[in-house]
PDB file of C-alpha atoms in Angstrom:
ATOM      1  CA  UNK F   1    -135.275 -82.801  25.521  1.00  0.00           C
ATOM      2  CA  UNK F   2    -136.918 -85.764  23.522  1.00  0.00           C
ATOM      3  CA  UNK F   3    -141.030 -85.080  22.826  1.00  0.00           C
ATOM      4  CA  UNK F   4    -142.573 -88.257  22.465  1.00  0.00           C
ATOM      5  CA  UNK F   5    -145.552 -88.790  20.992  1.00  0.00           C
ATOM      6  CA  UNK F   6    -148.686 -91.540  21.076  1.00  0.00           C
ATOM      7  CA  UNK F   7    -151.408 -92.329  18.393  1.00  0.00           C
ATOM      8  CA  UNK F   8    -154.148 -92.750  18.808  1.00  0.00           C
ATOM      9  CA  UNK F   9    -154.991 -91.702  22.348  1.00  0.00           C
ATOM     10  CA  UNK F  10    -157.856 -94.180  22.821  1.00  0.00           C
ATOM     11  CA  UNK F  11    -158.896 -97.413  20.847  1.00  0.00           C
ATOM     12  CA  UNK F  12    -161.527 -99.399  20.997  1.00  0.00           C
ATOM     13  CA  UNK F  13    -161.595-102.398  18.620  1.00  0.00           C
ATOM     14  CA  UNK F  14    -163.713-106.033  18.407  1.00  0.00           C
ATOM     15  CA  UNK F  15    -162.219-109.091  19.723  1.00  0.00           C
ATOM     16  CA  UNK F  16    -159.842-110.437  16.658  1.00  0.00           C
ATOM     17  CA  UNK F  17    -159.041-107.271  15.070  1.00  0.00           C
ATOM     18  CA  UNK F  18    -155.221-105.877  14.524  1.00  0.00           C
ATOM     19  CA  UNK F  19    -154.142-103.480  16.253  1.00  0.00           C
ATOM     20  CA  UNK F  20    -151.581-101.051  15.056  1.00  0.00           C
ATOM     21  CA  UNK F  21    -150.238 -98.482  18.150  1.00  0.00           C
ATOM     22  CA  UNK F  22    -147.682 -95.636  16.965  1.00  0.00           C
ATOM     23  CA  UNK F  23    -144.774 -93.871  18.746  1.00  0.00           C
ATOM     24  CA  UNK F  24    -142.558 -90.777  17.182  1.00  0.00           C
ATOM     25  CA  UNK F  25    -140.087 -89.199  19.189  1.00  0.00           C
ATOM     26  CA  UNK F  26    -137.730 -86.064  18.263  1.00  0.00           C
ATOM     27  CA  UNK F  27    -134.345 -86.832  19.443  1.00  0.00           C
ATOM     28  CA  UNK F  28    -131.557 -90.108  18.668  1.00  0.00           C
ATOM     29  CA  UNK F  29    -132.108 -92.603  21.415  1.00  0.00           C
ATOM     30  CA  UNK F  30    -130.329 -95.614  22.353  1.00  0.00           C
ATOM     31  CA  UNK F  31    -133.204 -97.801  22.902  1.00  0.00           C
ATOM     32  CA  UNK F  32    -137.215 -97.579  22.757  1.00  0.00           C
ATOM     33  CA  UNK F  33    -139.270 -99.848  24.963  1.00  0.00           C
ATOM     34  CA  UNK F  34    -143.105-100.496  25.145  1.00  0.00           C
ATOM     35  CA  UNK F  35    -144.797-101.044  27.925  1.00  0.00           C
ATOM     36  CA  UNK F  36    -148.640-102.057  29.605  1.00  0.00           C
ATOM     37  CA  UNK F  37    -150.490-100.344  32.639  1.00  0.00           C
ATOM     38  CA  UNK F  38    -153.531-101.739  33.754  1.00  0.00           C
ATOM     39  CA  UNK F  39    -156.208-100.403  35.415  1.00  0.00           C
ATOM     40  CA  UNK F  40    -154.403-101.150  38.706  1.00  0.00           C
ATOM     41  CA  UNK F  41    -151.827 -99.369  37.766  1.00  0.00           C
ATOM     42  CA  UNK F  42    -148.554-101.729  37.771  1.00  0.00           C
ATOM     43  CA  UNK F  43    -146.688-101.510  34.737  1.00  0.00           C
ATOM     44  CA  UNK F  44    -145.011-104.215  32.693  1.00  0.00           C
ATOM     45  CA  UNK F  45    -142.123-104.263  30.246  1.00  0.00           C
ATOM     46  CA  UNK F  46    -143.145-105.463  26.475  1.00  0.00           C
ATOM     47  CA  UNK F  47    -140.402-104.487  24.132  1.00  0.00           C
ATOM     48  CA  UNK F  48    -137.260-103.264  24.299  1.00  0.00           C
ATOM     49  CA  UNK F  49    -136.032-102.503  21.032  1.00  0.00           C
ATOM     50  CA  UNK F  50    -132.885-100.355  19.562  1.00  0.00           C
ATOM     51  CA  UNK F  51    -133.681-101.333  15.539  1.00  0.00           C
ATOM     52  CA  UNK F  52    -135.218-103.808  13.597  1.00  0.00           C
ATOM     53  CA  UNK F  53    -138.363-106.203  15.210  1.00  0.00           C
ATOM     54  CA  UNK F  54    -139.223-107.796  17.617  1.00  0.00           C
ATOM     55  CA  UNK F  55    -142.294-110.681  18.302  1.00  0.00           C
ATOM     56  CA  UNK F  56    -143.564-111.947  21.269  1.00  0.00           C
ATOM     57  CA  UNK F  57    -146.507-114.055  21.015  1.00  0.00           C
ATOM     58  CA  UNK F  58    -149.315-111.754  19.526  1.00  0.00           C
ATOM     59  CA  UNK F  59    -147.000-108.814  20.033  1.00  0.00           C
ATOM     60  CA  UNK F  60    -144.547-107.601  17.239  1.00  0.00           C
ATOM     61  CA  UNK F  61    -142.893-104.203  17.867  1.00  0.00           C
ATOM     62  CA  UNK F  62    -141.177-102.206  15.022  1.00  0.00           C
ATOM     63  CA  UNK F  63    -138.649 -99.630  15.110  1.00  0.00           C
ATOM     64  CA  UNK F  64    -137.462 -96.857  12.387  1.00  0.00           C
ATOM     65  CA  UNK F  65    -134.440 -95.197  13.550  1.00  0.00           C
ATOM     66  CA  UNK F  66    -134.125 -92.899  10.730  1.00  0.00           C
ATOM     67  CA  UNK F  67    -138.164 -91.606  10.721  1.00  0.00           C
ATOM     68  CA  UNK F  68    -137.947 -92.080  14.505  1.00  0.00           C
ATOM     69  CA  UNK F  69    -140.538 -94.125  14.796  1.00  0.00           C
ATOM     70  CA  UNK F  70    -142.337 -97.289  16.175  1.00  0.00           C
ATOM     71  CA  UNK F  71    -144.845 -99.109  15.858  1.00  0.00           C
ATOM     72  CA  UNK F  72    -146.822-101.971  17.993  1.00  0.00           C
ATOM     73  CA  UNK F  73    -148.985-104.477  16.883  1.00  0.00           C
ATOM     74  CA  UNK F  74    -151.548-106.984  18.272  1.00  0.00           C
ATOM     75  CA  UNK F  75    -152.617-109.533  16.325  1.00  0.00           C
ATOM     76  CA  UNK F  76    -156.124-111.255  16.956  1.00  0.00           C
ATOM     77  CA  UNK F  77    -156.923-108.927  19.718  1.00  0.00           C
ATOM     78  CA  UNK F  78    -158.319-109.950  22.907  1.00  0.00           C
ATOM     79  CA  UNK F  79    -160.677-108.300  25.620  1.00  0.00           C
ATOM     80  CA  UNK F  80    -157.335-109.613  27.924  1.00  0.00           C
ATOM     81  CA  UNK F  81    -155.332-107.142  25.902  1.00  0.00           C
ATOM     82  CA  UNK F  82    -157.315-103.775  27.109  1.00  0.00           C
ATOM     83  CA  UNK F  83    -154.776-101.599  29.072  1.00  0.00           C
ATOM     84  CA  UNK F  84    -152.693 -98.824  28.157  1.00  0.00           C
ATOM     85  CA  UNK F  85    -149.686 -99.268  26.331  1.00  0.00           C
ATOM     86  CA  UNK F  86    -146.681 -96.970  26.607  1.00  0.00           C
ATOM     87  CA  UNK F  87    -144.025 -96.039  24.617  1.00  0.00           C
ATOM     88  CA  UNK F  88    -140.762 -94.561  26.859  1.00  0.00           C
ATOM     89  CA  UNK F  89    -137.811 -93.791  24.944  1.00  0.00           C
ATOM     90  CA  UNK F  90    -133.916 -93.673  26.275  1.00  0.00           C
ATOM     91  CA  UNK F  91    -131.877 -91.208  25.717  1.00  0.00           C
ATOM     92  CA  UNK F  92    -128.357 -92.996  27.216  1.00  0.00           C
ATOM     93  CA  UNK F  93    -125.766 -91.176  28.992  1.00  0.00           C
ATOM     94  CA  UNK F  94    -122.463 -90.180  27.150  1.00  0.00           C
ATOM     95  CA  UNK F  95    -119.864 -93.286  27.942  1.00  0.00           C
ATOM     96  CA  UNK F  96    -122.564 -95.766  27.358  1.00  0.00           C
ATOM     97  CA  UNK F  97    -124.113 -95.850  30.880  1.00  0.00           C
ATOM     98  CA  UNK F  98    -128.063 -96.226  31.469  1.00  0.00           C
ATOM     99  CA  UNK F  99    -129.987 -93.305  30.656  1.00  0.00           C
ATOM    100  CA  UNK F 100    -133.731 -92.794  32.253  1.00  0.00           C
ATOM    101  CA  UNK F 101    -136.901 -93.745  30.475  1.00  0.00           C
ATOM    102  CA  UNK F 102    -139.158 -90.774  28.629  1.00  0.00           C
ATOM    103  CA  UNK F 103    -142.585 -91.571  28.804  1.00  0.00           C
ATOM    104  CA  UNK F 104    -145.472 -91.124  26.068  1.00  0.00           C
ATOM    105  CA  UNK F 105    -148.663 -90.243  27.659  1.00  0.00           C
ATOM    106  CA  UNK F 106    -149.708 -93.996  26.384  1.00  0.00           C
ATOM    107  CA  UNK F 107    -152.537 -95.385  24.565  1.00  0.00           C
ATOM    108  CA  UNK F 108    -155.625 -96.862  26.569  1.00  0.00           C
ATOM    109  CA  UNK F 109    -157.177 -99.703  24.317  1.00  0.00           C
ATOM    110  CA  UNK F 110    -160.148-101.133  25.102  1.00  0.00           C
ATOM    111  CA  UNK F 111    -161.243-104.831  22.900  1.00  0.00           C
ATOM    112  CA  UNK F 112    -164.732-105.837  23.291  1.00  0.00           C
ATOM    113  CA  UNK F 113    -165.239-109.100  22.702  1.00  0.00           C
TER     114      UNK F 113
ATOM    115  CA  UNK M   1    -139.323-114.797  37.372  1.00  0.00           C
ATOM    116  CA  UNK M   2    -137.576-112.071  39.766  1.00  0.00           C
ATOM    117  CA  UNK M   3    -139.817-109.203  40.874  1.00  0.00           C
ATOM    118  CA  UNK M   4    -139.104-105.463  42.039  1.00  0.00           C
ATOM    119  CA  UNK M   5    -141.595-105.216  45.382  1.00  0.00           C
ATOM    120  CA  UNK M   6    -142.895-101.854  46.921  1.00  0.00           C
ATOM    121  CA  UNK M   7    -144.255-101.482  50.166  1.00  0.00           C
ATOM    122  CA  UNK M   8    -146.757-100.133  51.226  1.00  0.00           C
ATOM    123  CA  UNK M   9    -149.034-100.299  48.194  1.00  0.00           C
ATOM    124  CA  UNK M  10    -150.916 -97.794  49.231  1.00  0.00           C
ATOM    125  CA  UNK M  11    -149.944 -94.622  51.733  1.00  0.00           C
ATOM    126  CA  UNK M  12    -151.767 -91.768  53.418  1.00  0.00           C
ATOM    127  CA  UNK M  13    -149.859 -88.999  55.304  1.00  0.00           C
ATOM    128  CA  UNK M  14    -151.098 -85.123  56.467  1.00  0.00           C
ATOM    129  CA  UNK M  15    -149.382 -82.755  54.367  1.00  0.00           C
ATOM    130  CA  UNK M  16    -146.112 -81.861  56.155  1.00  0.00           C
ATOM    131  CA  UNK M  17    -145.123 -85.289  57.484  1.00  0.00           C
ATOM    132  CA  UNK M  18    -142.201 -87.631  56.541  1.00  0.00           C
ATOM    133  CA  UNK M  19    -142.929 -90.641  54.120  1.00  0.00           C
ATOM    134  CA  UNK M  20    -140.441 -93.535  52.757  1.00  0.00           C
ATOM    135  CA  UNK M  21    -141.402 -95.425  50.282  1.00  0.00           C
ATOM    136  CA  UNK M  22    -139.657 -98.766  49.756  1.00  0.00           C
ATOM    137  CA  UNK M  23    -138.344-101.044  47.022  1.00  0.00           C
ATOM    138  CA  UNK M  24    -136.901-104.199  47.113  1.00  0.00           C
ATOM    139  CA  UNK M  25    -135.126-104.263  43.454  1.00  0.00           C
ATOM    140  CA  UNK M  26    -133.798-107.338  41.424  1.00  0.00           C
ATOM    141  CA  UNK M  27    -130.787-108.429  43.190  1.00  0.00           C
ATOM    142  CA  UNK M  28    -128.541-108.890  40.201  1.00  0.00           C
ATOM    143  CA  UNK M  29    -129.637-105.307  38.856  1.00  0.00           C
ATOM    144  CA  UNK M  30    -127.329-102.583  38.102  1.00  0.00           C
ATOM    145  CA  UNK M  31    -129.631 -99.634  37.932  1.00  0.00           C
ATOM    146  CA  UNK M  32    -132.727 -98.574  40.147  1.00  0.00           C
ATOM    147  CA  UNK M  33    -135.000 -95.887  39.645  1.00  0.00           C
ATOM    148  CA  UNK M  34    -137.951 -93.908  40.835  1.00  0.00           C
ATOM    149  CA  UNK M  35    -140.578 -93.056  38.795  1.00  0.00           C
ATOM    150  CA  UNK M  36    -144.096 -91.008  39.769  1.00  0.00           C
ATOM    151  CA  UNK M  37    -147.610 -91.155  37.791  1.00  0.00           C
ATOM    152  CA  UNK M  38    -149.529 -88.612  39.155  1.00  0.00           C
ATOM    153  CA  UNK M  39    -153.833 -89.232  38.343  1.00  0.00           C
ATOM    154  CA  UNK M  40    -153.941 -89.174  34.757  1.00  0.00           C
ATOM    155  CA  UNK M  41    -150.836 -87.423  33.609  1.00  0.00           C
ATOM    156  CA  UNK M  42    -147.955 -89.309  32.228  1.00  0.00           C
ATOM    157  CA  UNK M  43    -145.283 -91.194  34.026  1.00  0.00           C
ATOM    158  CA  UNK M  44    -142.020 -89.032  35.413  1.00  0.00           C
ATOM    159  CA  UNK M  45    -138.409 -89.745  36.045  1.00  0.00           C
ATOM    160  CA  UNK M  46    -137.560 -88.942  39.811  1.00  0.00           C
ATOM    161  CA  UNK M  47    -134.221 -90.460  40.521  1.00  0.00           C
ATOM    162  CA  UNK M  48    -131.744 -92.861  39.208  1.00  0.00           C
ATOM    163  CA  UNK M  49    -129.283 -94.744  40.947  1.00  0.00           C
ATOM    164  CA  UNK M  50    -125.957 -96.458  40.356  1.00  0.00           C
ATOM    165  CA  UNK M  51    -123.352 -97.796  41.938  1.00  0.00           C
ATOM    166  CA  UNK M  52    -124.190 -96.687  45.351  1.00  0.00           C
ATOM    167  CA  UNK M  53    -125.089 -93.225  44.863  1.00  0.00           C
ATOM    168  CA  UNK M  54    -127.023 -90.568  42.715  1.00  0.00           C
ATOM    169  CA  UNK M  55    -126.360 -90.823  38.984  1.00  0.00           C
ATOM    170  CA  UNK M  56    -129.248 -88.356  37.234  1.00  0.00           C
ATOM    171  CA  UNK M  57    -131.563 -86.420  39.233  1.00  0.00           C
ATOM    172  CA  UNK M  58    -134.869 -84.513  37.390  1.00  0.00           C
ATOM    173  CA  UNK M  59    -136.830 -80.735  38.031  1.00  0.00           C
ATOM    174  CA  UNK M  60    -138.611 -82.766  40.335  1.00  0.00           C
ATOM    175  CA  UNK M  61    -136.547 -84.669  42.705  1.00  0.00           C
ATOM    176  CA  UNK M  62    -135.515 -81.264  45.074  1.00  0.00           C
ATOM    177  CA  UNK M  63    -134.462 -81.299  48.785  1.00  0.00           C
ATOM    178  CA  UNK M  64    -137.522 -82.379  49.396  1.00  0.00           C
ATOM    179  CA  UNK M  65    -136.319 -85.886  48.196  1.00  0.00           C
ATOM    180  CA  UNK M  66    -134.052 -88.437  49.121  1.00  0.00           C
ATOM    181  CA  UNK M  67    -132.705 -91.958  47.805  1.00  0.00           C
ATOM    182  CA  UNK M  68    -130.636 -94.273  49.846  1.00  0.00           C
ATOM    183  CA  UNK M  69    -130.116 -97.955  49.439  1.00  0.00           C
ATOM    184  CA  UNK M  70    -128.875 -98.715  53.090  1.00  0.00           C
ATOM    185  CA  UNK M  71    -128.481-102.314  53.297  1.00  0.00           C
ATOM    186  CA  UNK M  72    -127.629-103.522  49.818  1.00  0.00           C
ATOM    187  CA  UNK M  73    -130.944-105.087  49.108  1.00  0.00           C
ATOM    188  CA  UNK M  74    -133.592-102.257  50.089  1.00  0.00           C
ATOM    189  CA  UNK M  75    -133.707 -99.370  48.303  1.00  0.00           C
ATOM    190  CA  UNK M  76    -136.102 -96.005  49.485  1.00  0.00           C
ATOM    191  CA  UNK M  77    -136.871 -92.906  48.217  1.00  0.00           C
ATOM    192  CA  UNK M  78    -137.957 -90.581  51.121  1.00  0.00           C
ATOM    193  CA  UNK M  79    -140.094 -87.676  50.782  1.00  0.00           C
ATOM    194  CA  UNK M  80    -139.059 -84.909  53.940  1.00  0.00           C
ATOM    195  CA  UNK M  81    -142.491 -82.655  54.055  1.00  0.00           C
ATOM    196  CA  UNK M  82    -145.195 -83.733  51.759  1.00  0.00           C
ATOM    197  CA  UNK M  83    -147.367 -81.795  49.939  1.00  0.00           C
ATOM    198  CA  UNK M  84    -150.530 -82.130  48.298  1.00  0.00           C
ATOM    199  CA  UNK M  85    -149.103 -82.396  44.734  1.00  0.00           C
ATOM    200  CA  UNK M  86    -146.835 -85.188  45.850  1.00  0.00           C
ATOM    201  CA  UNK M  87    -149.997 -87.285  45.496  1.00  0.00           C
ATOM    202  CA  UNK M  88    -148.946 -89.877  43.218  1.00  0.00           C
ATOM    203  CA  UNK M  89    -148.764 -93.220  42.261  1.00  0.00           C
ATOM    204  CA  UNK M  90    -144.587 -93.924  42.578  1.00  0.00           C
ATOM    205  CA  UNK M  91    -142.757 -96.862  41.138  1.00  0.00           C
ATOM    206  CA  UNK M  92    -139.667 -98.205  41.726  1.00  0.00           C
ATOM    207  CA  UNK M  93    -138.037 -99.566  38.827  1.00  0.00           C
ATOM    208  CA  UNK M  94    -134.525-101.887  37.852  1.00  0.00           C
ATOM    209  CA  UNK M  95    -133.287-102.493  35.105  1.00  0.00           C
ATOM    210  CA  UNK M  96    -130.170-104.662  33.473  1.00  0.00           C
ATOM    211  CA  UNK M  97    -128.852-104.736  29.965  1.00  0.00           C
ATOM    212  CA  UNK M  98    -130.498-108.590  28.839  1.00  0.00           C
ATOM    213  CA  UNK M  99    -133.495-108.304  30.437  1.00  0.00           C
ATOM    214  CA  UNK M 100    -134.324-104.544  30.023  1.00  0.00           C
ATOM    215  CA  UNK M 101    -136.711-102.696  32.771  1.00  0.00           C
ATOM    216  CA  UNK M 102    -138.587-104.236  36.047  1.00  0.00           C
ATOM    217  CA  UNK M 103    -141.118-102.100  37.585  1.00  0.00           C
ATOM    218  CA  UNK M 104    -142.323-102.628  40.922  1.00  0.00           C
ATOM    219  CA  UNK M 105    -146.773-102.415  41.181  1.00  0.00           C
ATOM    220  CA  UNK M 106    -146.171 -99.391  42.598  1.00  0.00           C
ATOM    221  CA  UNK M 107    -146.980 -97.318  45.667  1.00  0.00           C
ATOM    222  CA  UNK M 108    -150.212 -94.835  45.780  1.00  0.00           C
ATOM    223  CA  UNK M 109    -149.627 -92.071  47.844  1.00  0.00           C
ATOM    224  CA  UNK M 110    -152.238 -89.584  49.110  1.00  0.00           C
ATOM    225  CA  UNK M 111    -151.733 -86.574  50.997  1.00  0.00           C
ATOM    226  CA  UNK M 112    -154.303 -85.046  52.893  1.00  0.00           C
TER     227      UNK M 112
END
């Protein structure tokens, strides 16, 4: 069963900073996304990535297939950006059909502005 | 942009009784799925469902758990005897290929 795992647990950073989230996981996956709770709890998807990078406004997500590993950034942080941001890998079923989503115990990031 | 709604957001039952939680997914969505968060632990797969019936069940989802997407458009997960540690935050979730995941906001239940 895939282990995966969040650094740093918390974060607090100033208003502007970059902000560099990490994900590792054990097992091959066909796809890792990234995701953002906040405080209400709803949950929103960010990334879904399978190699390479991806951007998305201040967001860039980066994926290492071979190190099993990913990375999220925030550029020019905001005080709008404090949530908790999850990584959630997929395994994938055998014959290509959709696998369930592993969840990291997420990141909560706090920017103060 | 399409949304996945859950009703109610918020539920209290008395240990024992009958709760179903609801989901309206994306309508051109392949794949639905229940998820639960209980208070400050990470979030768990439940349930996923394809093509009309079961396709991977977890530990979790026992005979204490049901799925059912009656009508096409609804889809419920219903929970036969609750128990305290069924207190959870639950989301619904759908997902297809381009677009990747859609999570519902989620339903809080508390059992007292």
């Amino acid at each position: 069963k895939n282990e995966v795992e969040q650094s740093p647990q918390n974060l607090t950073a100033q208003e502007g900073e970059f902000i560099t989230i990490n994900c590792s996981y054990s097992v091959g996956i066909s796809a890792l996304h990234w995701l953002q709770q906040h405080p209400g709890g709803g949950i929103v998807s960010l990334f879904m990535l399978s190699s390479g990078k991806k951007k998305h406004g201040r967001l860039i997500a980066t994926i290492n297939i071979q190190e099993k590993h990913s990375s999220l950034h925030i550029t020019a942080s905001h005080p709008r950006d404090s949530a908790v941001y999850i990584c959630a890998v997929e395994e994938g079923l055998y014959g290509g059909s959709q696998g369930n989503l592993i969840f990291g115990k997420g990141t909560k990031l706090s920017v103060k502005p | 942009e399409p949304e996945v709604t859950q009703t109610p957001s918020h539920q209290v039952t008395q240990m024992g009784q009958e709760v179903i939680l609801r989901c309206v997914p994306i309508s051109n969505h392949l794949y639905f799925y229940w998820y639960r968060q209980i208070l400050g632990q990470k979030v768990e797969f439940l349930v996923s469902f394809y093509n009309n019936e079961i396709s991977e069940k977890s530990e979790i989802f026992d005979d204490q758990f049901s799925v059912e997407r009656p009508d096409g458009s609804n889809f419920t997960l219903k929970i036969r005897s609750t128990k305290l540690e069924d207190s959870a935050m639950y989301f619904c979730a759908s997902f297809r290929g381009e677009t990747g995941y859609t999570f519902g906001s989620g339903t809080r239940l508390t059992v007292v």
